[in-house]
C-alpha positions as a printed NumPy array, in Angstrom:
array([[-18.631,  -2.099, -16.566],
       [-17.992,  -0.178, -13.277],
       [-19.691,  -2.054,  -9.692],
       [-19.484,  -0.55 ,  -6.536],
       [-16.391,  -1.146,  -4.455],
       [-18.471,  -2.719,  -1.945],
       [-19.572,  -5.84 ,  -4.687],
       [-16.006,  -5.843,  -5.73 ],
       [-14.921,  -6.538,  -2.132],
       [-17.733,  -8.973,  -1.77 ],
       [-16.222, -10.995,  -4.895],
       [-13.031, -11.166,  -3.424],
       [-13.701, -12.286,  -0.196],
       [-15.557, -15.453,  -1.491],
       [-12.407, -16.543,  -3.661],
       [-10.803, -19.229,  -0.947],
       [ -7.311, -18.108,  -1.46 ],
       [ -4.792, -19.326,   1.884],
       [ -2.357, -17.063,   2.028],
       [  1.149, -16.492,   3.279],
       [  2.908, -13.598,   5.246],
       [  2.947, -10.642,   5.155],
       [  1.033,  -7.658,   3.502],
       [ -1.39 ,  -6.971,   1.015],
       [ -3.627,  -4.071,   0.008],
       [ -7.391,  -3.823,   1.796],
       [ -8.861,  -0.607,  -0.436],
       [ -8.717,  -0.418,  -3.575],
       [ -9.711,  -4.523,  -3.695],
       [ -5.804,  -6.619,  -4.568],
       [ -5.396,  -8.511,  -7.25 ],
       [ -4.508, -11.435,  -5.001],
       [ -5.503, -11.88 ,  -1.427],
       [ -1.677, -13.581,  -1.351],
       [ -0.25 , -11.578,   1.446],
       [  3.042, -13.455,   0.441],
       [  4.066, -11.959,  -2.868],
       [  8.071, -11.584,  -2.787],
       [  8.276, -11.086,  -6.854],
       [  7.598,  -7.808,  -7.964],
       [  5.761,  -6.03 ,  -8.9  ],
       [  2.697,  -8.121,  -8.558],
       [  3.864, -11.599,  -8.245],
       [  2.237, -14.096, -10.916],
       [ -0.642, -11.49 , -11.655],
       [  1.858,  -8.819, -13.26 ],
       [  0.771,  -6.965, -16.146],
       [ -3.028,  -9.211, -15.537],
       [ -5.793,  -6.04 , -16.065],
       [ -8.074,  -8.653, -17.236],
       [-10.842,  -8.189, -14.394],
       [-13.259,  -6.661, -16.139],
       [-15.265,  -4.162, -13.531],
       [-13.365,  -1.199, -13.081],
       [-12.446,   0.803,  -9.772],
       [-12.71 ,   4.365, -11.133],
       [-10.844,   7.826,  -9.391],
       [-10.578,  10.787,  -9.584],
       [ -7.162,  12.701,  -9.195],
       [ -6.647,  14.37 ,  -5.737],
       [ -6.524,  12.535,  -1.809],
       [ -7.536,   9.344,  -1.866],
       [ -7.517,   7.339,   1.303],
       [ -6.617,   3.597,   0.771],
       [ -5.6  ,   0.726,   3.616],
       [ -3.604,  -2.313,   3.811],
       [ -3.048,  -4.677,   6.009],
       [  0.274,  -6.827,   7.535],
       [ -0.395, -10.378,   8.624],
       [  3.224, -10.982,   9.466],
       [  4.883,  -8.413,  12.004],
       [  8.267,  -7.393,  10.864],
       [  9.553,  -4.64 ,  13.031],
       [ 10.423,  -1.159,  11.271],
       [ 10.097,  -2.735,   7.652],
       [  8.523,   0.602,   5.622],
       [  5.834,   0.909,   2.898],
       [  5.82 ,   2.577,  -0.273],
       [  3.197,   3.251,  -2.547],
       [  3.419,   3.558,  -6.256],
       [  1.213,   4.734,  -9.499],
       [  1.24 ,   2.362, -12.503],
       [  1.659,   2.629, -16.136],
       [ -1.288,   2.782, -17.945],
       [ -2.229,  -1.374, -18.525],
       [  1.45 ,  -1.946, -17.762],
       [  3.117,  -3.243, -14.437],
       [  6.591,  -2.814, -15.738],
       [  6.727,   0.425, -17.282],
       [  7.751,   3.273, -15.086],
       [  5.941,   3.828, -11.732],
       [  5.332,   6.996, -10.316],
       [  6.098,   6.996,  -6.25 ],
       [  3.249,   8.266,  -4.712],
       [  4.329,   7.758,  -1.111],
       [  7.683,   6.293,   0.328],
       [  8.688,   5.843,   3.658],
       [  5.643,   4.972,   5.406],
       [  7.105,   4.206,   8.953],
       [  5.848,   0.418,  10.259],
       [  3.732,   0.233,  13.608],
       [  6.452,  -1.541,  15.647],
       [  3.434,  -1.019,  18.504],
       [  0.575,  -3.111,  17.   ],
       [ -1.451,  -5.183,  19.74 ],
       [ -2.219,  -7.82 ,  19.101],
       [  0.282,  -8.535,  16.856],
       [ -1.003,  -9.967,  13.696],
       [ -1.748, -13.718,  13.208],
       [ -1.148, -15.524,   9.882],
       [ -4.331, -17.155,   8.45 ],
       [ -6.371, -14.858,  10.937],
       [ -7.624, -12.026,   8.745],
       [ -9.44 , -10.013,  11.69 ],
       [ -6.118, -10.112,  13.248],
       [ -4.098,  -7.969,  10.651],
       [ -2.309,  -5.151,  11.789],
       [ -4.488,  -2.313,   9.507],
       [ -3.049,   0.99 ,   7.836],
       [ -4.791,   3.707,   6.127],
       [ -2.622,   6.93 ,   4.514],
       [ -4.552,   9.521,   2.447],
       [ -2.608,   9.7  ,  -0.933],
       [ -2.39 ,  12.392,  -3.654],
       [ -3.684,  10.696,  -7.326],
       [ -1.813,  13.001,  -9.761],
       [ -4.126,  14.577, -12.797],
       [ -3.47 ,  12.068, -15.062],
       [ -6.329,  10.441, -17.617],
       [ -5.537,   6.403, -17.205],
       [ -7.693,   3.641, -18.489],
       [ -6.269,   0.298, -16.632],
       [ -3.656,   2.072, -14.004],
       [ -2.895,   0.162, -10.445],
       [ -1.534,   0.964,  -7.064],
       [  1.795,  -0.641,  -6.444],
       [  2.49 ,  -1.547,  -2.414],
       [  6.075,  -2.478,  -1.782],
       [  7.645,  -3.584,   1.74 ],
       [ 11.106,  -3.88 ,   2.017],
       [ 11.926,  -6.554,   5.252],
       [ 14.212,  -4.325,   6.51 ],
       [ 14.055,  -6.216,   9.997],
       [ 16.214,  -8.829,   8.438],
       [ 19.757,  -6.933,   7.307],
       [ 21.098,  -6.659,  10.635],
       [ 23.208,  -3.768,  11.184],
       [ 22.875,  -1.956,   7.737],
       [ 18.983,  -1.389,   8.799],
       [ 19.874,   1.13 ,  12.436],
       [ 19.989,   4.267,  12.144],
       [ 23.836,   4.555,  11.923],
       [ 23.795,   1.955,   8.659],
       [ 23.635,   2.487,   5.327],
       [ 20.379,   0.579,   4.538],
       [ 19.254,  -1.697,   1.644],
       [ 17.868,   0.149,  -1.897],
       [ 14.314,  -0.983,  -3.617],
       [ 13.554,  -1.4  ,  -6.255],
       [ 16.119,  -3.624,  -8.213],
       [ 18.631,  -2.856,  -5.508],
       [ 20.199,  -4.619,  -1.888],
       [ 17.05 ,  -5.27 ,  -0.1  ],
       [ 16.995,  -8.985,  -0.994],
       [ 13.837,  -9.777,   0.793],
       [ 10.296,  -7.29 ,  -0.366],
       [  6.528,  -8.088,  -0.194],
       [  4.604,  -6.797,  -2.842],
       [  0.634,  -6.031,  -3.51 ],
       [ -1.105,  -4.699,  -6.552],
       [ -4.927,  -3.229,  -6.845],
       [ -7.417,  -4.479,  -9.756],
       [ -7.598,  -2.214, -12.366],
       [ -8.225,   1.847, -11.351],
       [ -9.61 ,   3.873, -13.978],
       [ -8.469,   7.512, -13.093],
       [-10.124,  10.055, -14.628],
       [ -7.466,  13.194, -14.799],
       [ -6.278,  15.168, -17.901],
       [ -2.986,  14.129, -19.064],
       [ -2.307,  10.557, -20.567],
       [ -0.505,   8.232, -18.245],
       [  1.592,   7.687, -21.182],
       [  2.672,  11.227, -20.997],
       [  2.987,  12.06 , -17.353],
       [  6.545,  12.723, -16.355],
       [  6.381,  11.589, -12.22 ],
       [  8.142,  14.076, -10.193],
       [ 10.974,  13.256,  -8.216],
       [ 10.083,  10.928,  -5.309],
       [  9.206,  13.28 ,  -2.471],
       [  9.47 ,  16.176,  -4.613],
       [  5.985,  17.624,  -3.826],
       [  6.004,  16.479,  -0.573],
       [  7.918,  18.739,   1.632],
       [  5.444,  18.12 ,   4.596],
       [  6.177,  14.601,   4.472],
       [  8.416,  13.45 ,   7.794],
       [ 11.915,  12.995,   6.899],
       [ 13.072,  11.154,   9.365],
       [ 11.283,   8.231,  11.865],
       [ 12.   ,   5.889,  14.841],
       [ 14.672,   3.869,  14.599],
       [ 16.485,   1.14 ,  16.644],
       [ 16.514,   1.639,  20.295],
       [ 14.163,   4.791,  20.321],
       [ 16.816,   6.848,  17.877],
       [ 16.189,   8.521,  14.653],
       [ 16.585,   7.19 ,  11.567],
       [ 16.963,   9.191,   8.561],
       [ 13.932,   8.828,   5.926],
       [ 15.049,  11.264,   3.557],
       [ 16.632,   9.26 ,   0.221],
       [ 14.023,   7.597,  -1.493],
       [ 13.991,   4.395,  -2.399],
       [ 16.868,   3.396,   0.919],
       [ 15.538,   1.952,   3.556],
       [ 16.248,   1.133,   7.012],
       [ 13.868,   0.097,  10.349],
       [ 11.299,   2.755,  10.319],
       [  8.246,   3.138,  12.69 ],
       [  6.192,   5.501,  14.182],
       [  2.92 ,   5.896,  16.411],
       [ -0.328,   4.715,  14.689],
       [ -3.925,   4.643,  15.435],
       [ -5.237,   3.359,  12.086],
       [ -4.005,   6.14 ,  10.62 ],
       [ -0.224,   7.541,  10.878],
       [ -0.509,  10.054,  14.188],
       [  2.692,  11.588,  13.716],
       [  1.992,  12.724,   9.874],
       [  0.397,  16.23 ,   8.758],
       [ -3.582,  15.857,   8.811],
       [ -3.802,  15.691,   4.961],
       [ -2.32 ,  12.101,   5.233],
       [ -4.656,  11.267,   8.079],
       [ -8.113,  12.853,   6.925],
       [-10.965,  10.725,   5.289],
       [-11.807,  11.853,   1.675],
       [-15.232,  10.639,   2.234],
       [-14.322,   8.035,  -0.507],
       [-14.52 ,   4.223,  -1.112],
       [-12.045,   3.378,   1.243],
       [-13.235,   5.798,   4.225],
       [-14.602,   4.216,   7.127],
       [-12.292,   2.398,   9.564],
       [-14.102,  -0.377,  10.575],
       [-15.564,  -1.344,   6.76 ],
       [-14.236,  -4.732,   6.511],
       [-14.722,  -7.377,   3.644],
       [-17.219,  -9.489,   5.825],
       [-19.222,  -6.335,   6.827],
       [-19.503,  -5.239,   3.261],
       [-20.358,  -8.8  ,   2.489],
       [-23.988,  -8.426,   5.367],
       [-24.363,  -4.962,   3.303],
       [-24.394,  -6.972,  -0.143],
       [-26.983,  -9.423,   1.643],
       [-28.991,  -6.703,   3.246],
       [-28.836,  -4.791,   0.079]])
């Protein structure tokens, strides 16, 4: 059964869930509204596609959001593609290195939802045909390894690797309607078809940082205005899609259900 995203957000935002620091997806709905989830992939809901309705895409740009309760200064995104009904095969990395908003005001307040520092980066779904896939969020606290995280040090790795401390967020159940079997996708390499994509961000003290090795991390940030003002338009623009509008939030979806 397939609802509107705008019933599925509804649902969620009834569940009283408290929750923690410190980032979470917005659109597509999470699977938890724990913005505390340090065990990866998905915390205690990994490998749950029991949810029934559906969220169902279709490969190309797809604009999704998320949302930091907690600021941690230059600790970077990165957005993966799940198996197909499986959190622990293989991911595909759909975006890494999304710089943090070190510039946020107000900074976010835990427990105060309307506070959360928002995001939204238009992503690239690959063509592949997948039944029960997710989008993987990952946030490596790169604000806490001292020296290794400036531009001059050597970083922490994700996943499985040195960064000892990374939130993580998974989406219900996507259904995305491409042509090749999840099962038989080979991802490309991790930036591989994204040679517009920055390589490099602000780093401690106003100085570069490199952002070029996937999957090593150090304090990235960059301007924001919802969306990421120092990336090529394609990551900025609105697909016209379920997560499009910038000021759709749970509750106003919620007056839309009621209204409805």
């Amino acid at each position: 059964m397939k609802l509107p995203l705008y019933v599925l957000m509804a649902t969620v935002a009834t569940e009283q869930i408290f929750v923690s620091a410190h980032a979470r997806w917005k659109c597509p709905v999470p699977r938890s509204e724990d913005t505390g989830i340090k065990s990866g992939p998905c915390g205690d809901e990994t490998n749950n596609f029991d949810f029934g309705d559906i969220i169902e895409v279709k490969p190309g740009p797809l604009r999704v959001t998320f949302e930091e309760s907690v600021h941690h200064t230059g600790a970077p995104f990165r957005i993966s593609l799940s198996g197909d009904g499986s959190d622990d095969d293989e991911s595909c990395v759909l975006l890494d290195h999304i710089p943090h908003n070190d510039d946020a005001h107000p900074r976010p307040r835990l427990y105060e939802p309307s506070t959360y520092t928002a995001y939204a980066v238009t992503i690239d779904i690959p063509d592949v045909y997948c039944e029960r896939c997710s989008l993987h969020l990952a946030n490596p606290m790169t604000d806490k390894i001292g020296d290794r995280g400036g531009p001059d040090g050597i970083g922490c790795t994700d996943p499985d690797g040195t960064c000892f401390s990374v939130y993580h967020s998974c989406t219900r159940p996507i259904r995305v309607t491409g042509s090749v079997p999840r099962s038989e996708y080979q991802c490309p390499p991790v930036g591989g078809s994204l040679s517009d994509w920055p390589k490099e961000w602000t780093g401690d003290d106003g100085r570069a940082v490199d952002a070029s090795v996937p999957g090593t991390y150090r304090r990235e940030s960059a301007a924001w205005d919802y969306t990421l003002t120092d990336a090529p338009m394609r990551y900025r623009q609105d697909d016209d899609g379920m997560c499009g509008a910038a000021d759709e939030s749970i509750e106003s979806l919620m007056d839309e259900v009621t209204s409805g």
